Tab-separated table of C-alpha atoms in Angstrom:
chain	number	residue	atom	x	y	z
A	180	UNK	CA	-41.436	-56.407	-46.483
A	181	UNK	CA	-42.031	-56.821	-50.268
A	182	UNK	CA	-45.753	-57.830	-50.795
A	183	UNK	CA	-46.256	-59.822	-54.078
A	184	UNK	CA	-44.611	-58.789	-57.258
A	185	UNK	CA	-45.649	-59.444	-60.948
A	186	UNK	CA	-43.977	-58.781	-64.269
A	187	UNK	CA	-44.816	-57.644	-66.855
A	188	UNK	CA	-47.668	-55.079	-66.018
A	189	UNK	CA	-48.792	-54.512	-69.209
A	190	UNK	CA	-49.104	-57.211	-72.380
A	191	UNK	CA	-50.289	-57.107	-75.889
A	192	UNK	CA	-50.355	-60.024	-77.699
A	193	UNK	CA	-51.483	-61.672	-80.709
A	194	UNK	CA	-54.178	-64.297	-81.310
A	195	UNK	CA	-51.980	-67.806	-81.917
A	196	UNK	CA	-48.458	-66.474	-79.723
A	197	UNK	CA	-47.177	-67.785	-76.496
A	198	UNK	CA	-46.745	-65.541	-73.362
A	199	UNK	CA	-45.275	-65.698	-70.003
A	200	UNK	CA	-46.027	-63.887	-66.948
A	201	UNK	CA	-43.904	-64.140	-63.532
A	202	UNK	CA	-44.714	-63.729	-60.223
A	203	UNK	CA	-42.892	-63.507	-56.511
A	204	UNK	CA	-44.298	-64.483	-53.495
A	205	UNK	CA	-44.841	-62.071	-50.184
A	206	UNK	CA	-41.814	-63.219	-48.184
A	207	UNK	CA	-42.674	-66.248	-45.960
A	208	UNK	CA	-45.141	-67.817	-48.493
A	209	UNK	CA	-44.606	-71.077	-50.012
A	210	UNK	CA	-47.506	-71.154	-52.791
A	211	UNK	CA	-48.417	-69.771	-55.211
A	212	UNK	CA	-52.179	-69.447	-56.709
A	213	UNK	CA	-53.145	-68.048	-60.767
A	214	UNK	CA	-56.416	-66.358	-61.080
A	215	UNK	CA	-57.805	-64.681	-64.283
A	216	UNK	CA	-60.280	-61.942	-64.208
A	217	UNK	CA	-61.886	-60.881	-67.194
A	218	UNK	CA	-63.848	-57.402	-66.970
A	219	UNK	CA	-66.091	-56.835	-65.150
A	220	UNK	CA	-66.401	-60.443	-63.364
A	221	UNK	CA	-64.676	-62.209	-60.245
A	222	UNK	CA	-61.076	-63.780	-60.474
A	223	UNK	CA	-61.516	-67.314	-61.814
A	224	UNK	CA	-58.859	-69.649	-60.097
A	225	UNK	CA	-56.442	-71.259	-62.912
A	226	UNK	CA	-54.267	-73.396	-60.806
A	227	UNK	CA	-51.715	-73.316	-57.292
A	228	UNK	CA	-48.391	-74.344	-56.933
A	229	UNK	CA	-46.571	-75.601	-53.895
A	230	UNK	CA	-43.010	-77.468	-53.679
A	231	UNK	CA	-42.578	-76.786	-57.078
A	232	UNK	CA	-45.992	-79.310	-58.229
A	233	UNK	CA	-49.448	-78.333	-59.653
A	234	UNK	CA	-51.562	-79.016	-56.648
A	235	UNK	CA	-54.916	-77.768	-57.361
A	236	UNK	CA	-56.251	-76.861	-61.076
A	237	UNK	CA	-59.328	-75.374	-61.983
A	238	UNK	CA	-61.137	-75.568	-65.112
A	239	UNK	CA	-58.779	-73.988	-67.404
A	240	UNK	CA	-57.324	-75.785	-71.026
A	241	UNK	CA	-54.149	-77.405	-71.386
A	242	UNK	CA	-53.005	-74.497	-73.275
A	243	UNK	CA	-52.473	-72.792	-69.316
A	244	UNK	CA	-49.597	-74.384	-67.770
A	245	UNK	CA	-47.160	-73.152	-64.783
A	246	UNK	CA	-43.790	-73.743	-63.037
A	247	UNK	CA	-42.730	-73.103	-59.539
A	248	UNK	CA	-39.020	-72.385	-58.879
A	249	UNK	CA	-37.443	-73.506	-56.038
A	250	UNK	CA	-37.375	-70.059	-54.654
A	251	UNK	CA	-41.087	-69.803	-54.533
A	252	UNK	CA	-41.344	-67.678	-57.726
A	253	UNK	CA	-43.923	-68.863	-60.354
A	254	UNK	CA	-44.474	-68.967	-63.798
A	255	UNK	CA	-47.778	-68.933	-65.938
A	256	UNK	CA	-47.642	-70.048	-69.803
A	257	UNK	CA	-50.468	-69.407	-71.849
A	258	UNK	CA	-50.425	-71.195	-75.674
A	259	UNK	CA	-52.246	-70.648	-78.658
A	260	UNK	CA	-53.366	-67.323	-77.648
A	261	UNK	CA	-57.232	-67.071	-77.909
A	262	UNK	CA	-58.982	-63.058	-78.149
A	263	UNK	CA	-61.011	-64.351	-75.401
A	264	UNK	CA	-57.575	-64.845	-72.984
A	265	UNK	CA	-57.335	-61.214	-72.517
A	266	UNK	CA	-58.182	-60.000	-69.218
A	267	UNK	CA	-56.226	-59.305	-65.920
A	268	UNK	CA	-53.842	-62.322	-64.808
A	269	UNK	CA	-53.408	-62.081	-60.671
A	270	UNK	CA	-50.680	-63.837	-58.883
A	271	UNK	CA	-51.622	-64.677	-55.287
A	272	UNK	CA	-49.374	-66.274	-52.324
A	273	UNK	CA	-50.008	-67.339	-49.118
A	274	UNK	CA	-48.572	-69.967	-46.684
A	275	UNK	CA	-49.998	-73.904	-46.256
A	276	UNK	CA	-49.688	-72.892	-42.975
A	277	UNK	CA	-51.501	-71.887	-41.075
A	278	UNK	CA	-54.645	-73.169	-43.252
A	279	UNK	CA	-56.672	-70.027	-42.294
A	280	UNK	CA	-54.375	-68.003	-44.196
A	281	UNK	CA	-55.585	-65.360	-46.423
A	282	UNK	CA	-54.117	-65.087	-50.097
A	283	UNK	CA	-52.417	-62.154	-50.899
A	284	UNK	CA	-52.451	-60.370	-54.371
A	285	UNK	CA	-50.469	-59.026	-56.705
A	286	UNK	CA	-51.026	-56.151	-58.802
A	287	UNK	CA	-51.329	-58.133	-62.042
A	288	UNK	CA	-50.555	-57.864	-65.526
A	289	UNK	CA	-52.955	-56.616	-68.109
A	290	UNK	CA	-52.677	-58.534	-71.280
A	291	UNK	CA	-54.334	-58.235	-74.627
A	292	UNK	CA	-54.656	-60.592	-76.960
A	293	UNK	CA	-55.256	-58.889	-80.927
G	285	UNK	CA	-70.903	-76.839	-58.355
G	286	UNK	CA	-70.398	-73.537	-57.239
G	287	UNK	CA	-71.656	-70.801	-57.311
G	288	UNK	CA	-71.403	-67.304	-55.295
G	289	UNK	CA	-74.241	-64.677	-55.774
G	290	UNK	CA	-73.683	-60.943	-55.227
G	291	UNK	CA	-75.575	-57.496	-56.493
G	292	UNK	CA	-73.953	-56.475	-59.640
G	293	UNK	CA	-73.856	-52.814	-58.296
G	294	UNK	CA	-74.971	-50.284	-55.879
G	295	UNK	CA	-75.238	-46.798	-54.653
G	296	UNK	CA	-74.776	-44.854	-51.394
G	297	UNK	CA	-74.002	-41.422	-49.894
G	298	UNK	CA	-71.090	-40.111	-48.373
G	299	UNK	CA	-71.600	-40.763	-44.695
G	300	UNK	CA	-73.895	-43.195	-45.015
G	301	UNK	CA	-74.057	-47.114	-44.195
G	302	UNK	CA	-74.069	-49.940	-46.687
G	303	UNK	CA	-74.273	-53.335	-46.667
G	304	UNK	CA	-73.203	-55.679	-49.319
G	305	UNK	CA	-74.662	-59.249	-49.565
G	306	UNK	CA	-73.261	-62.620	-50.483
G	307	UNK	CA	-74.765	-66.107	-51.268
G	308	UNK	CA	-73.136	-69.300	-52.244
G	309	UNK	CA	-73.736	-72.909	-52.737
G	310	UNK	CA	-70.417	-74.326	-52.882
G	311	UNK	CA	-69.653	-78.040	-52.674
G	312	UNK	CA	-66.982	-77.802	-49.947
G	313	UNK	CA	-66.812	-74.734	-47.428
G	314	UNK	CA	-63.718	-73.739	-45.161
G	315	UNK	CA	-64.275	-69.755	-44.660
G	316	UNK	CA	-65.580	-66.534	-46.601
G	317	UNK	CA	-63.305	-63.459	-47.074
G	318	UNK	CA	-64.891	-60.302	-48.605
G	319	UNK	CA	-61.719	-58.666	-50.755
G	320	UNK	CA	-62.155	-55.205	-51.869
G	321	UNK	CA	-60.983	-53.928	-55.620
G	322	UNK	CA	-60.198	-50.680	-56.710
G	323	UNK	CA	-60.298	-50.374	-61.074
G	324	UNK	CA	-57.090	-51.595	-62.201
G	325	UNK	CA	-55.820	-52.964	-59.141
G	326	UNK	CA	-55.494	-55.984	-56.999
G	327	UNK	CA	-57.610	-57.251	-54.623
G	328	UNK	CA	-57.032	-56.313	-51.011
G	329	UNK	CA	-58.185	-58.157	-48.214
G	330	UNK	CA	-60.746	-56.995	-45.622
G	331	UNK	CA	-62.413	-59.875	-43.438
G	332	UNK	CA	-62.516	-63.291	-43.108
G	333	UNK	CA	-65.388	-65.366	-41.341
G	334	UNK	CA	-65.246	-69.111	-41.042
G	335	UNK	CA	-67.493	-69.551	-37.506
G	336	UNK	CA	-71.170	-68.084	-37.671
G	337	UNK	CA	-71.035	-64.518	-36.517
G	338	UNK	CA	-70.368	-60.888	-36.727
G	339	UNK	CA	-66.510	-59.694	-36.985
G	340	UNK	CA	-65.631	-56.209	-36.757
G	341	UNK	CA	-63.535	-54.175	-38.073
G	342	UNK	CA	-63.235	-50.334	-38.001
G	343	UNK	CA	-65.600	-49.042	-40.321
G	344	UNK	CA	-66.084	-52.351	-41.951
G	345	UNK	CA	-68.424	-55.446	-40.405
G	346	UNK	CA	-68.708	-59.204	-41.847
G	347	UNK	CA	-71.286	-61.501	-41.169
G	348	UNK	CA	-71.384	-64.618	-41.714
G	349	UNK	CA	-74.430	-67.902	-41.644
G	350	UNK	CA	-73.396	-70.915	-42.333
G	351	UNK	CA	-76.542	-72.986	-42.330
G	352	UNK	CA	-77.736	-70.110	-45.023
G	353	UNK	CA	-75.187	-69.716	-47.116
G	354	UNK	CA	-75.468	-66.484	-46.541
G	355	UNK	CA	-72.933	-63.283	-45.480
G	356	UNK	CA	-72.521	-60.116	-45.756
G	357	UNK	CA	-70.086	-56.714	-45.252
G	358	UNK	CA	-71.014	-53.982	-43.802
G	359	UNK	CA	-69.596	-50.822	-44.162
G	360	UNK	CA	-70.306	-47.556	-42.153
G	361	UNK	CA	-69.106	-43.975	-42.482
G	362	UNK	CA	-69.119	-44.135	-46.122
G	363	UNK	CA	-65.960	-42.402	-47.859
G	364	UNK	CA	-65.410	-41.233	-51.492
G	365	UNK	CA	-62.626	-43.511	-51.356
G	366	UNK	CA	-64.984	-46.776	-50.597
G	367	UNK	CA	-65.992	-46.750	-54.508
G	368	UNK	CA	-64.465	-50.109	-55.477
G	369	UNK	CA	-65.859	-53.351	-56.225
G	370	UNK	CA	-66.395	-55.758	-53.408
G	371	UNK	CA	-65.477	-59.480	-53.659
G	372	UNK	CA	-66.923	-62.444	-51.440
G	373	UNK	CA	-64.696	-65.420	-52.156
G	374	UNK	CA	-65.309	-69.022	-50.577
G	375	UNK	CA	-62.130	-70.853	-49.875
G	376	UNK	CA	-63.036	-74.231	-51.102
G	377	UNK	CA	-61.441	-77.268	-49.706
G	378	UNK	CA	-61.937	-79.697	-52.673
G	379	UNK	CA	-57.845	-80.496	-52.715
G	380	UNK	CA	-56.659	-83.872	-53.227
G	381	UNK	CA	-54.271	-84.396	-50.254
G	382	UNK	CA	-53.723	-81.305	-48.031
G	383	UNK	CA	-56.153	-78.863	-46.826
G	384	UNK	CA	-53.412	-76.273	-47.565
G	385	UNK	CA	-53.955	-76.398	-50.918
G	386	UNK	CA	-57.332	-74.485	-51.040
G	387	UNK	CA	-58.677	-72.321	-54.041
G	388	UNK	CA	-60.800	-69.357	-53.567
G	389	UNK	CA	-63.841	-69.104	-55.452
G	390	UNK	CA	-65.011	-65.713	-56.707
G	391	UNK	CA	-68.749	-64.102	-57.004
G	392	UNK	CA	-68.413	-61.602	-59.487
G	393	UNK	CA	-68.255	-58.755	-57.458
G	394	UNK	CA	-70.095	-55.748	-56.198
G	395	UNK	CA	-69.627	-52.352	-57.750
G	396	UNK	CA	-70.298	-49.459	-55.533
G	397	UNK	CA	-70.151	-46.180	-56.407
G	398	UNK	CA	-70.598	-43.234	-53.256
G	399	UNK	CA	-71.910	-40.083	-54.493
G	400	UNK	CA	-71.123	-36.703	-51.536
């Protein structure tokens, strides 16, 4: 049973570019949640997808924005690249049922803005 | 608001027992889970308390008081291999339609380092 994937693992960037980062759920999950984690601190929840919608967002800019695919998979797009964007990026699934359901990580991907 | 307190490190010996603590004020509460990180790598889940108790597991014990805001993990036996960073996370149930749709909420971790 495949646990959750991300892609790429590794990311350098510069400050003003555009990146992408994918991620696919553990098998039987329907959403999918974004956290970042900056060193040293706790993942800070961007935003969760479910059906293919934004259903919860957390206090991130405009420049974050996502996509769901209809086979669960999810996207993250950060804009306007910012030094202070680099950090860890975690993809996490779980179910919307049952409620208790724990999340699930990925392994992340590393990215570095310059 | 929110917010999740935890030690910002600690120390044991191989063998020993430790126990990690975790407060939060959070504006909506539906369970704690305690994650635990390894450098460089993803969170993995170890416990998950929602009632007002003690759950076991192995070498590892959660606690959890609701009325405090207040748990903690316990872990016995220490091992080389329990130097990580330990996350409590509060699954917040602030969602606009479905209680599905919950975000976790983060302290910022507890690094502990066992010496032999």
């Amino acid at each position: 049973d495949a646990g959750v994937t991300q892609s790429p693992t590794h990311l350098i960037k510069t400050r003003g570019q555009q990146v992408t980062l994918r991620c696919s759920p553990k098998s039987g999950h329907d959403t999918v949640s974004w956290y970042q984690q900056a060193l040293g601190q706790g993942p800070q929840f961007i935003f969760q997808y479910y059906e293919e919608e934004e259903r919860q967002r957390g206090n991130f800019p405009d420049r974050f924005s996502g996509h769901q695919f209809p086979n669960y998979s999810s996207e993250l797009n950060v804009n306007a690249l910012l030094l202070g964007d680099s950090a860890l990026y975690l993809c996490a699934s779980s179910s919307v049922e049952p409620v208790e359901g724990e999340q699930y990580f990925g392994p992340g991907t590393r990215l570095t803005v310059t | 608001g929110q917010n999740i307190d935890q030690p910002t490190e600690m120390t044991a010996t191989e063998g020993a027992i430790v126990q990690i603590n975790c407060t939060y004020q959070t504006s909506g509460f539906n369970g704690l889970f305690w994650y635990q990180q390894h450098a460089g790598e993803a969170p993995t889940f170890l416990s998950y308390n929602v009632l007002d108790g003690l759950e076991e597991k192995g070498r590892f014990s959660s606690f959890l008081s609701r009325s405090k805001g207040y748990s903690y993990l316990l872990l016995k036996e220490l091992q080389m291999k329990d130097s990580a960073s330990y996350l409590c996370a509060v699954r917040d149930p602030t969602s606009r339609q479905n209680t599905g749709f919950q975000k976790l909420v983060f302290g910022t971790g507890t690094r502990l380092l066992v010496s032999p």
